[in-house]
Tab-separated table of C-alpha atoms and ligand atoms in Angstrom:
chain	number	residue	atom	x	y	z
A	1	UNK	CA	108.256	47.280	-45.528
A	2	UNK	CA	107.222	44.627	-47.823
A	3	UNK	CA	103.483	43.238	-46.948
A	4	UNK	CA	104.006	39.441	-45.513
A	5	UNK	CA	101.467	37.034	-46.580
A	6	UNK	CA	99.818	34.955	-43.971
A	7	UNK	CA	101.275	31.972	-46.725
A	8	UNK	CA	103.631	32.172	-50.358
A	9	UNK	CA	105.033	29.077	-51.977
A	10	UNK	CA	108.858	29.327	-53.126
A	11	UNK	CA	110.222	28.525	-56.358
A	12	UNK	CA	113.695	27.319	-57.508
A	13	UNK	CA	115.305	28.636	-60.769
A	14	UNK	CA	115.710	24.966	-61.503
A	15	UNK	CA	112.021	24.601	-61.700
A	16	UNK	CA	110.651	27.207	-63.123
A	17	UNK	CA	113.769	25.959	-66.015
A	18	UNK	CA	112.143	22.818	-65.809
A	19	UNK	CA	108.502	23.510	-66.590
A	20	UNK	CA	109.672	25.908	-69.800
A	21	UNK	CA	111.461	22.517	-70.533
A	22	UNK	CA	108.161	20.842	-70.735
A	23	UNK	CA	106.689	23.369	-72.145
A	24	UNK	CA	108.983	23.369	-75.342
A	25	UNK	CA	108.907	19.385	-75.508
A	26	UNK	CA	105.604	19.138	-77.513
A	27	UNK	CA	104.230	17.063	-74.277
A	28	UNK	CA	102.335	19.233	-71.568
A	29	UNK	CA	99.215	16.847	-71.002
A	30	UNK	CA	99.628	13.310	-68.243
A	31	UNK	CA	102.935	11.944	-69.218
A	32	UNK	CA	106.378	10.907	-68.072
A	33	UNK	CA	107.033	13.966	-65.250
A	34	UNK	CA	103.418	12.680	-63.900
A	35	UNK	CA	104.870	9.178	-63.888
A	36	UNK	CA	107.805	10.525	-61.867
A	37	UNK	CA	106.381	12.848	-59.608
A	38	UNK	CA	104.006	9.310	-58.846
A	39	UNK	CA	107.058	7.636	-58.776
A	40	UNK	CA	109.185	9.965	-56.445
A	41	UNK	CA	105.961	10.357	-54.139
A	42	UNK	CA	105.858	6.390	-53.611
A	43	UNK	CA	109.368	6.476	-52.855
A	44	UNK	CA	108.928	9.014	-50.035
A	45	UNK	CA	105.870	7.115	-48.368
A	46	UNK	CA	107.822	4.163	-48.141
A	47	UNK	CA	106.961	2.306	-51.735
A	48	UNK	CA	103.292	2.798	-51.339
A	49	UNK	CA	101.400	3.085	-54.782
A	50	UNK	CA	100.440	7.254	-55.107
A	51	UNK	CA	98.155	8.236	-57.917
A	52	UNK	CA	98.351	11.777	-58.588
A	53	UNK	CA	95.167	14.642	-59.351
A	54	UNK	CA	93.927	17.419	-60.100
A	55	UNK	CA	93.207	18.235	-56.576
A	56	UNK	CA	92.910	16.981	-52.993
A	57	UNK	CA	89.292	17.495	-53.259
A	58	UNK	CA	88.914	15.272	-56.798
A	59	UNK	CA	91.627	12.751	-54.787
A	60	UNK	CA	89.055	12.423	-51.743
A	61	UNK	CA	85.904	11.924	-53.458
A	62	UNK	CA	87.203	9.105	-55.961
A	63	UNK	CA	88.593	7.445	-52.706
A	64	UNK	CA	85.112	7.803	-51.499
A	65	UNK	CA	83.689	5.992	-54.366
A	66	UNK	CA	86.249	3.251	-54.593
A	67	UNK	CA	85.475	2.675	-51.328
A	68	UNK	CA	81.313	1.910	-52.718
A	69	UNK	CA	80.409	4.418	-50.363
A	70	UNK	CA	77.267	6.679	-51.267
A	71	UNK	CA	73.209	6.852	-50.586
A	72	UNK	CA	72.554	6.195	-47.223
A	73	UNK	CA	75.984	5.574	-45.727
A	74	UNK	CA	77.416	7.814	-43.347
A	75	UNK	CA	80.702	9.039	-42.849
A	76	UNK	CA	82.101	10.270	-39.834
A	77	UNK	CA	83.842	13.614	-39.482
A	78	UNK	CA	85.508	16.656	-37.960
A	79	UNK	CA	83.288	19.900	-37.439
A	80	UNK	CA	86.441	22.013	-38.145
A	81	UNK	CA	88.117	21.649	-41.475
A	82	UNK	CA	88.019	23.430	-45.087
A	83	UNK	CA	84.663	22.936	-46.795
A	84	UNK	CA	86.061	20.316	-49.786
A	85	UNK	CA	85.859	17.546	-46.799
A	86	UNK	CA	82.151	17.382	-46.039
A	87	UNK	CA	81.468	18.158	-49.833
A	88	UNK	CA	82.802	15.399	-50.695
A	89	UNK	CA	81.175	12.991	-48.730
A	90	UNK	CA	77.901	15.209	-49.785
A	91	UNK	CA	78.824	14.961	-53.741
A	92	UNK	CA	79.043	10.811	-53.760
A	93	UNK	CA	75.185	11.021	-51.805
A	94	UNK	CA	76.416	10.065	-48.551
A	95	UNK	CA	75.953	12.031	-44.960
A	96	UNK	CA	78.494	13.782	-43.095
A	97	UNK	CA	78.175	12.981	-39.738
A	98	UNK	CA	80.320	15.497	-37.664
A	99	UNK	CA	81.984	15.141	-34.445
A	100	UNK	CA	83.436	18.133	-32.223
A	101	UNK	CA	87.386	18.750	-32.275
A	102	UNK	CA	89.958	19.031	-29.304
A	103	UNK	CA	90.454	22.454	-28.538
A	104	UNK	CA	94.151	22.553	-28.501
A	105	UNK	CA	95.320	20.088	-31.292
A	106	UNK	CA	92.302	20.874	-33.259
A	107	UNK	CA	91.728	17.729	-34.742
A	108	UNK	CA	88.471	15.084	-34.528
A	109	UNK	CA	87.455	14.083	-30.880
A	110	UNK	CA	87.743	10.125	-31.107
A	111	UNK	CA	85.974	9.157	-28.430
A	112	UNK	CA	83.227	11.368	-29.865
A	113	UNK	CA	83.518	9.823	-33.238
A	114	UNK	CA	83.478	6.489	-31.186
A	115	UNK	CA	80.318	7.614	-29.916
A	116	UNK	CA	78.569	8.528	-33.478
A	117	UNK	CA	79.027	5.006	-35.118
A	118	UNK	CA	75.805	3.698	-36.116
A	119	UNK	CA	75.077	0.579	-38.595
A	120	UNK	CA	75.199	2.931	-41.609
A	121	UNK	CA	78.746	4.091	-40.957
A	122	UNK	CA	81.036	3.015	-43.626
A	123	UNK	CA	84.087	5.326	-42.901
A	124	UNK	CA	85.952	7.653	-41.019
A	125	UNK	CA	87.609	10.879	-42.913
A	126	UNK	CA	89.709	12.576	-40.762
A	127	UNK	CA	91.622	15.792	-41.059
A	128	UNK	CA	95.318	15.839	-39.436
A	129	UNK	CA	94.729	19.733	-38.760
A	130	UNK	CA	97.910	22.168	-39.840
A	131	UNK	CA	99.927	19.067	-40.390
A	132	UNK	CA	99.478	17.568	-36.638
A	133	UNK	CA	98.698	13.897	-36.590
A	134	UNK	CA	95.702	12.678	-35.277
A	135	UNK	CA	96.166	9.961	-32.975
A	136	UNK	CA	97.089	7.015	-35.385
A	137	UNK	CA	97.117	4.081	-32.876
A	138	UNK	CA	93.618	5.129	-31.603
A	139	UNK	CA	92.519	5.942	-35.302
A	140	UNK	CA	92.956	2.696	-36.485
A	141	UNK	CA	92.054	0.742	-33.660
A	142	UNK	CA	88.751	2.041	-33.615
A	143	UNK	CA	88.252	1.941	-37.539
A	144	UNK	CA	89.316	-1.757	-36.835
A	145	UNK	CA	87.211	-2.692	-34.125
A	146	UNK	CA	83.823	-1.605	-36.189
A	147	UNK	CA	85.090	-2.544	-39.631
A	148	UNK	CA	85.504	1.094	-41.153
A	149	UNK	CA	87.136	2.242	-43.705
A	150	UNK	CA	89.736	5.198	-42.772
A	151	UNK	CA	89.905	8.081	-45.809
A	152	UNK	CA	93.070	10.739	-44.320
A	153	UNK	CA	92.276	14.211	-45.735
A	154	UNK	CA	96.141	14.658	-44.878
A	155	UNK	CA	95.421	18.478	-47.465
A	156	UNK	CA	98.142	19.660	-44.893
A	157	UNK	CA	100.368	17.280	-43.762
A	158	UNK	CA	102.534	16.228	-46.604
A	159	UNK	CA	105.847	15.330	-44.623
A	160	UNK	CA	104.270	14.987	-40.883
A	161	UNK	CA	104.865	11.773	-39.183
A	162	UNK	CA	102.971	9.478	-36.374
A	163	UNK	CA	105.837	8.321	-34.163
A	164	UNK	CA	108.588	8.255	-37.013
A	165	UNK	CA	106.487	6.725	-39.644
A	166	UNK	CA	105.584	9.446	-42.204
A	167	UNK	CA	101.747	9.924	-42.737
A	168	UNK	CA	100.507	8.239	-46.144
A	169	UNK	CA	103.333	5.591	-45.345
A	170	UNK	CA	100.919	3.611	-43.846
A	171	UNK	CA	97.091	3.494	-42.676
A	172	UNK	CA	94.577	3.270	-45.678
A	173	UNK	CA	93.788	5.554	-48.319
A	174	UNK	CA	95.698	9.029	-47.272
A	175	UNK	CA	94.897	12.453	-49.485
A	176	UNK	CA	97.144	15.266	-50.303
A	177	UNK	CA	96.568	18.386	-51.559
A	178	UNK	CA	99.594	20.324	-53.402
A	179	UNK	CA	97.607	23.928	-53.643
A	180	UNK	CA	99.733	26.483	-53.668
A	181	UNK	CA	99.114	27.261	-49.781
A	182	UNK	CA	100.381	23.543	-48.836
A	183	UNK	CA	103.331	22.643	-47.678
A	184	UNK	CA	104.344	21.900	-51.268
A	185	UNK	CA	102.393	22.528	-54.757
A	186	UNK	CA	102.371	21.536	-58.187
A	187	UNK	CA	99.834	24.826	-58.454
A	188	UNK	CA	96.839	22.956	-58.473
A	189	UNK	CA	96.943	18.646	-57.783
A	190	UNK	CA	96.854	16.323	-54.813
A	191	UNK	CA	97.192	12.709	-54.484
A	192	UNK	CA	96.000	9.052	-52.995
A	193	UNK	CA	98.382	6.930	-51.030
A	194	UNK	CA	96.963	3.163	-51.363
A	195	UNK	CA	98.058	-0.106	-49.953
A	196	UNK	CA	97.005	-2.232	-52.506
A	197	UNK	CA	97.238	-2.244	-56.594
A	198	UNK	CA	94.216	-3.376	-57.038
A	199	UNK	CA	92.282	-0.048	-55.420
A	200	UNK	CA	95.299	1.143	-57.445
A	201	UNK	CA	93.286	0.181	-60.888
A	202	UNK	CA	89.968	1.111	-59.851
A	203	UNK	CA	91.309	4.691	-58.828
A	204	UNK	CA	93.314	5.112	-62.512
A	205	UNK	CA	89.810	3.992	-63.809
A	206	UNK	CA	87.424	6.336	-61.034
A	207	UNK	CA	90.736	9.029	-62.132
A	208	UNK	CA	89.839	9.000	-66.261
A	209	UNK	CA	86.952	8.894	-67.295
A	210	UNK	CA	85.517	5.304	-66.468
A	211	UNK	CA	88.326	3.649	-69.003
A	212	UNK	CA	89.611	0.067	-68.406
A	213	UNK	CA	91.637	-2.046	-70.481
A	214	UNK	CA	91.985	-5.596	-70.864
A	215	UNK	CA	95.117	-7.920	-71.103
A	216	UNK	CA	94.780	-7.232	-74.820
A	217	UNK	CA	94.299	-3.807	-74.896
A	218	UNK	CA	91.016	-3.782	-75.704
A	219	UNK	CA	89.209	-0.460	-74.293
A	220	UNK	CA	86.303	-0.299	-72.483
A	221	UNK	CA	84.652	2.394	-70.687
A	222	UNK	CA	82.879	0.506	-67.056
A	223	UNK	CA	81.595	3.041	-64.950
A	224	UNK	CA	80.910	7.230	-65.508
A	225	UNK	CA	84.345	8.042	-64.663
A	226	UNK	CA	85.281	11.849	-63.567
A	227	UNK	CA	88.678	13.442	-64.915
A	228	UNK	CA	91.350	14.133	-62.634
A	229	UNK	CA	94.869	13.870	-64.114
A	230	UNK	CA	97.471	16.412	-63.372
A	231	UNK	CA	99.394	17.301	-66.174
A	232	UNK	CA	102.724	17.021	-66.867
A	233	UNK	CA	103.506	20.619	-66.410
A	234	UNK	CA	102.029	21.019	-63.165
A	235	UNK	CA	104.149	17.259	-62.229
A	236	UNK	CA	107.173	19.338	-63.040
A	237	UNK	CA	106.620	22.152	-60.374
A	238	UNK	CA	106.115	18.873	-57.979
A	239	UNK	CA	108.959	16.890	-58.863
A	240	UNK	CA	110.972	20.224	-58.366
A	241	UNK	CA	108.928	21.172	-54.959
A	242	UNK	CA	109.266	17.913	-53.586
A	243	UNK	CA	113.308	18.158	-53.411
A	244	UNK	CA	112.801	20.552	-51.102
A	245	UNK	CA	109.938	19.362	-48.815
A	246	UNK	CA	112.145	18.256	-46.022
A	247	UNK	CA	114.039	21.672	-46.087
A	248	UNK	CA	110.680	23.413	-46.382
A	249	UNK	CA	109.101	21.611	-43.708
A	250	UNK	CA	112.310	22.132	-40.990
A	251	UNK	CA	112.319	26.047	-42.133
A	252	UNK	CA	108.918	25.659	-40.741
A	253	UNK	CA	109.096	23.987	-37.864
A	254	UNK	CA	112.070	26.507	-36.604
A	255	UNK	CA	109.204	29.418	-37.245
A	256	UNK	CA	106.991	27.835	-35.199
A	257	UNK	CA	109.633	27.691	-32.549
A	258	UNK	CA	109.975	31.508	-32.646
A	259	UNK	CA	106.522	32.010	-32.460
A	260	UNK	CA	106.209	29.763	-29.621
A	261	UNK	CA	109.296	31.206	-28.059
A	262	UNK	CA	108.036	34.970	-28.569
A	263	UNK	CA	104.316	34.238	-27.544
A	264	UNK	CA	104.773	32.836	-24.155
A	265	UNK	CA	104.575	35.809	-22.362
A	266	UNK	CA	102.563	38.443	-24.208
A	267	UNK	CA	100.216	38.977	-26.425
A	268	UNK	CA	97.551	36.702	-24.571
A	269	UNK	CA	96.812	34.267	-27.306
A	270	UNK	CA	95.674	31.082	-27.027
A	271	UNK	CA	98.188	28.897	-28.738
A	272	UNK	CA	97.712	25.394	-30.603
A	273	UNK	CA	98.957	22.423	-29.474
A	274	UNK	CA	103.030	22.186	-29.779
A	275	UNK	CA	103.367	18.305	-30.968
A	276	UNK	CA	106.431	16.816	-31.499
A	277	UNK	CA	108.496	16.961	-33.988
A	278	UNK	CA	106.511	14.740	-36.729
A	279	UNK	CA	104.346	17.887	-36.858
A	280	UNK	CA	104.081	19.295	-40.430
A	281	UNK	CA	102.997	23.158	-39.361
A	282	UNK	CA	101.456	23.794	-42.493
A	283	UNK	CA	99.808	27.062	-40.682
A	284	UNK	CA	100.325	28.648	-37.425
A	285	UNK	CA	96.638	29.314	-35.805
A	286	UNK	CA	96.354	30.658	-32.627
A	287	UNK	CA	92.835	31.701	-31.009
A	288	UNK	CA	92.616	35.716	-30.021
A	289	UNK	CA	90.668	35.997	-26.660
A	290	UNK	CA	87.585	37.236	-27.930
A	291	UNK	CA	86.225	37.995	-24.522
A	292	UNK	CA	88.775	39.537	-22.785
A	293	UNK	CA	89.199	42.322	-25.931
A	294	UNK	CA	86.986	45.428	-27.060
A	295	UNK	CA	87.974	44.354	-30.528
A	296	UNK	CA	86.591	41.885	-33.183
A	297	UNK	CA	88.293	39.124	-35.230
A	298	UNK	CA	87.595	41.523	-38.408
A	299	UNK	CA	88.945	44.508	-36.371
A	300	UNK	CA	92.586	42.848	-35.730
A	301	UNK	CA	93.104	41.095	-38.917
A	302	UNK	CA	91.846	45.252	-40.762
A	303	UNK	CA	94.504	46.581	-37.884
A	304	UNK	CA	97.076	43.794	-39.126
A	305	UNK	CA	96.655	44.684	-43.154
A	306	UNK	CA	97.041	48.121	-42.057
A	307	UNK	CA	100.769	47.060	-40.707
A	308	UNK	CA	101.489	44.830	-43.963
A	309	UNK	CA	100.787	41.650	-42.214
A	310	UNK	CA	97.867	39.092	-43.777
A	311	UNK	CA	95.762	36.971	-41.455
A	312	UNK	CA	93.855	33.937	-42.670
A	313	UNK	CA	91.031	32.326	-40.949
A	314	UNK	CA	91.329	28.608	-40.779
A	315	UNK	CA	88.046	27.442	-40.482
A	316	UNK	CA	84.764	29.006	-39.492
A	317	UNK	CA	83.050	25.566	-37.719
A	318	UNK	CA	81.708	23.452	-40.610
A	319	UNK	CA	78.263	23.124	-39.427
A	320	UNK	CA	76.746	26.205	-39.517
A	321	UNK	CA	77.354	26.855	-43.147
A	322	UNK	CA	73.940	26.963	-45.357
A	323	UNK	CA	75.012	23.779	-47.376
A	324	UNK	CA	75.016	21.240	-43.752
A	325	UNK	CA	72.524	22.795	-41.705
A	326	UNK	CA	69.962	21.598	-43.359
A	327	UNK	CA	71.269	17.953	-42.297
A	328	UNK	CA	69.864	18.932	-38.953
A	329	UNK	CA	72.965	20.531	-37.211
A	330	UNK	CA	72.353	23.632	-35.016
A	331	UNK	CA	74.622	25.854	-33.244
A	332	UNK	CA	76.084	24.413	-29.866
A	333	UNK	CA	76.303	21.663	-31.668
A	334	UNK	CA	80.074	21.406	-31.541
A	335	UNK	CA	81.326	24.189	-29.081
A	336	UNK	CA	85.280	22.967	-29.633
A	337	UNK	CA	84.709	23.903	-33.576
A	338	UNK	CA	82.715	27.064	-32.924
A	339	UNK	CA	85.118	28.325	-30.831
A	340	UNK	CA	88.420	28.012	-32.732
A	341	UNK	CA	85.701	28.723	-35.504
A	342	UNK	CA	84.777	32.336	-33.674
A	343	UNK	CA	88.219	32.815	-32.956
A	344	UNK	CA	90.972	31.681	-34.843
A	345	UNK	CA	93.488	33.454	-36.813
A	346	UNK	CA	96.458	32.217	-39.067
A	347	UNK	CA	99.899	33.835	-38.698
A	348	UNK	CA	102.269	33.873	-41.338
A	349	UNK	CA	103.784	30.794	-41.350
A	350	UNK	CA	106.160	29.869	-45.370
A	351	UNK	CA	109.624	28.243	-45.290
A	352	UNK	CA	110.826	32.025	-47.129
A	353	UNK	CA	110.489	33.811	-44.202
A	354	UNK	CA	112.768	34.723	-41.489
A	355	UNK	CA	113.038	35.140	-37.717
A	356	UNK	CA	112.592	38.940	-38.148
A	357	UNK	CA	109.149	38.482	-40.060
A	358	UNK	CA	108.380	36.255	-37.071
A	359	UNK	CA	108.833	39.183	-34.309
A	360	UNK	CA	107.369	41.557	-36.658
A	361	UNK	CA	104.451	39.858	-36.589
A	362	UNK	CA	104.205	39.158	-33.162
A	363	UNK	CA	105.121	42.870	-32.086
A	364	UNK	CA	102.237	44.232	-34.415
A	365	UNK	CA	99.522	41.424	-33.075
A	366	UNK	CA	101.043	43.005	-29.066
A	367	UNK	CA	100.606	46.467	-30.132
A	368	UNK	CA	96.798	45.873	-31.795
A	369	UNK	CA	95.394	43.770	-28.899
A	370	UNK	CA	96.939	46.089	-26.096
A	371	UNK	CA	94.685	48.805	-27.996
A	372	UNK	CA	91.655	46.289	-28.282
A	373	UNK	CA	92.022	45.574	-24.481
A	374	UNK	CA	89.478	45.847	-22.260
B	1	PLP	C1	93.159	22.446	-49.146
B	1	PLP	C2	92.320	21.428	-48.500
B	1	PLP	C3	91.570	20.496	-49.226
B	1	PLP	C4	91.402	20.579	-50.700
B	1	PLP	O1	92.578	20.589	-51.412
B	1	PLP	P1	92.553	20.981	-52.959
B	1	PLP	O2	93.821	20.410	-53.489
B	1	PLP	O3	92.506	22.474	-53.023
B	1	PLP	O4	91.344	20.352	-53.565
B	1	PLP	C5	90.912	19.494	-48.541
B	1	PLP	N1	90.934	19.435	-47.208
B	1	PLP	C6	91.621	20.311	-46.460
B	1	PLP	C7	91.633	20.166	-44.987
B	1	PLP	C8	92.313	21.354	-47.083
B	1	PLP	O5	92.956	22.262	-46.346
C-alpha cells in the first residue's frame, strides 16, 4: 500500500500548465498573476484589500509593525500554536504574553486573555486552531472594550467562517499562510486582509523595502523596509489553488465526518471539538490517552510509519521552548497547552484522500493502542 501522508497538496494539470506559462513569458518576479491572485483573494473576502507575501510569518510581523507595535508593548497570545506566532511578536521587540487554550476547540481562553490585559497591551494575535473560529463576537468585543488592536494568525483557516461570514471578510488585520500543508498554497506565500487603504500603503511600503512614492512619482525610501513579495510564479499556483478551495475545503470537511463517524466508539481518543460547518479542518488532531496506555506518543506515531501512515504533532505547548522561557514562563503554566502539547497527534487529513484512507487509518491507530493498552 502506498504510505499516506499525515498532509499533500493537489495539483491541477491546468496549473502546473499555467506556471510553465509564466515561466516562458520573460516575467517570473511580482507582476500581473500577483495582482490577480490579490485581486481574486479580495473578491473572496468580500472586497477587502489583500496584500500578498512571502509567507504568513513575513505577513504577521509587518502587520505587527504597521500596527507601531514594538519595545515594551505586549501582545497577548495562545500557548498552543506553531512557533512563527510568538516569534513574531519577539522579532518587532515586543513580549508575548500567553494565555492557556480550551481543551477541546484548542484555541485562546478569552476570559483568560481578558484577564492578562495590562496598560502595555497593544494587541491581541489569535490563532483560529485547524481552521476553527475563535469566538468572533467575544473577540472583538473585548479588543473593543480595551482599545486593542486584533492581528488573526488565520495560517489555517483560509475558507472557515464565523456564523456565515468568511474569516478575513471582516475583523481587522487577518493572516494567511499558503504553505504547502494549508488548506491551499502558492508553495511558499501568505497574505494580510485589511479594512482600510491606507494600512493598505504602509503594508506595500513595510512589504518592499521601505519604498514610497509621491503623486509625482518621485521615490523615496521612509523607513528600513523588509522584502516580502511573492512572485508571480508562485501567484500562479494560487490563482490555480484558489479555484478549488471551496471543493478542497468540503472534501475535507466530509473526512472529518468519517473520522468522527468511525472514532466514536473505539479507539479511545480524545477528539477535538466538532464546530459547525464554517470550520476549515485544515488538520485532524485528536489527543491519545497518554495515561491509560503502556505506550508513548513516539511509540504510536514509529508503530503508525511502520503501517505507511504519517502522524504530525501539532504543537508541543509554546512555552516551554528555550526561546520563551526565559520570559519567565514555567511549566504548569498553561496545563490546557501542555496537555494537547504532551498528547496530540495529527491524522491524515488532504482533500485527495478517500473514505478508505480514512478507515485505514483509524483501523491501524485501533490495532496499535489495543497493543499499547494497559
Ligand atoms: C504555518 C503557520 C504559520 C506560518 O506560515 P508560513 O506561511 O509558513 O510563514 C503561522 N502560524 C500558524 C498557526 C501556522 O500554522
Amino acid at each position: 500500500m502506498d504510505y499516506l501522508p499525515f498532509t499533500r497538496p493537489t495539483f491541477d494539470e491546468e496549473t502546473i500548465q499555467g506556471v510553465a506559462e509564466v515561466l516562458r513569458s520573460g516575467w517570473v518576479a511580482s507582476g500581473p498573476h500577483v495582482l490577480a491572485l490579490e485581486r481574486a483573494l479580495s473578491e473572496y473576502l468580500g472586497g477587502r484589500p489583500v496584500r500578498t507575501f512571502t509567507s504568513a510569518t513575513g505577513a504577521l510581523e509587518v502587520a505587527l509593525q504597521i500596527c507601531g507595535i514594538g519595545p515594551g508593548d505586549e501582545v497577548i497570545t495562545p500557548a498552543l500554536s506553531f512557533a512563527a506566532t510568538p516569534n513574531v511578536i519577539l522579532r518587532v521587540g515586543a513580549k508575548p504574553v500567553f494565555v492557556d487554550v480550551e481543551l477541546a476547540t484548542r484555541n485562546i481562553d478569552l476570559d483568560r486573555a481578558a484577564a492578562a490585559i495590562t496598560a502595555r497591551t497593544r494587541a491581541i494575535m489569535p490563532v483560529h486552531f485547524a481552521g476553527l473560529p475563535v469566538d468572533m463576537d467575544r473577540l472583538y468585543e473585548l479588543a473593543r472594550t480595551h482599545g486593542l488592536r486584533v492581528i488573526e494568525d488565520a495560517a489555517h483557516a483560509i475558507g472557515a467562517s464565523w456564523r456565515g461570514r468568511r474569516l478575513g471578510s471582516f475583523g481587522d488585520i487577518v493572516a494567511f499562510s499558503f504553505h504547502p500543508n494549508k488548506n491551499m498554497t502558492t508553495i511558499e506565500g501568505g497574505a494580510l486582509s485589511v479594512n482600510n487603504e491606507e494600512e493598505t500603503k504602509s503594508i506595500e511600503i513595510h512589504r518592499f523595502h521601505g519604498i514610497a512614492k509621491d503623486s509625482d512619482g518621485e521615490m523615496d525610501v521612509v523607513l528600513p523596509g523588509g522584502k516580502y513579495n511573492l512572485s508571480d510564479v508562485a501567484a500562479r499556483v494560487g490563482l490555480g489553488q484558489l479555484r478549488h478551495l471551496e471543493a478542497f475545503n468540503a472534501g475535507r470537511r466530509e473526512l472529518v465526518a468519517r473520522y468522527f463517524e468511525k472514532l466514536r466508539t473505539a479507539p479511545p481518543l480524545m477528539l477535538p471539538a466538532r464546530g459547525d460547518e464554517g470550520h476549515g479542518w485544515h488538520m485532524f488532531t485528536p489527543l491519545l490517552p497518554l495515561e491509560r496506555l503502556n505506550l508513548t506518543r513516539k511509540a504510536f506515531i514509529g508503530e503508525m510509519d511502520r503501517r505507511g501512515i504519517g502522524v504530525g504533532v501539532h504543537y508541543p505547548a509554546l512555552h516551554l521552548f528555550s526561546a520563551y522561557r526565559g520570559l519567565g514562563y514555567r511549566e504548569g503554566q498553561f496545563p490546557n497547552a501542555e496537555l494537547i502539547g504532551r498528547s496530540t497527534v495529527t491524522l491524515p487529513l488532504f482533500p485527495a484522500m478517500g473514505a478508505r484512507d480514512v478507515d485505514r487509518v483509524c483501523d491501524a491507530a485501533a490495532e496499535v493502542i489495543c497493543q499499547g493498552g494497559k
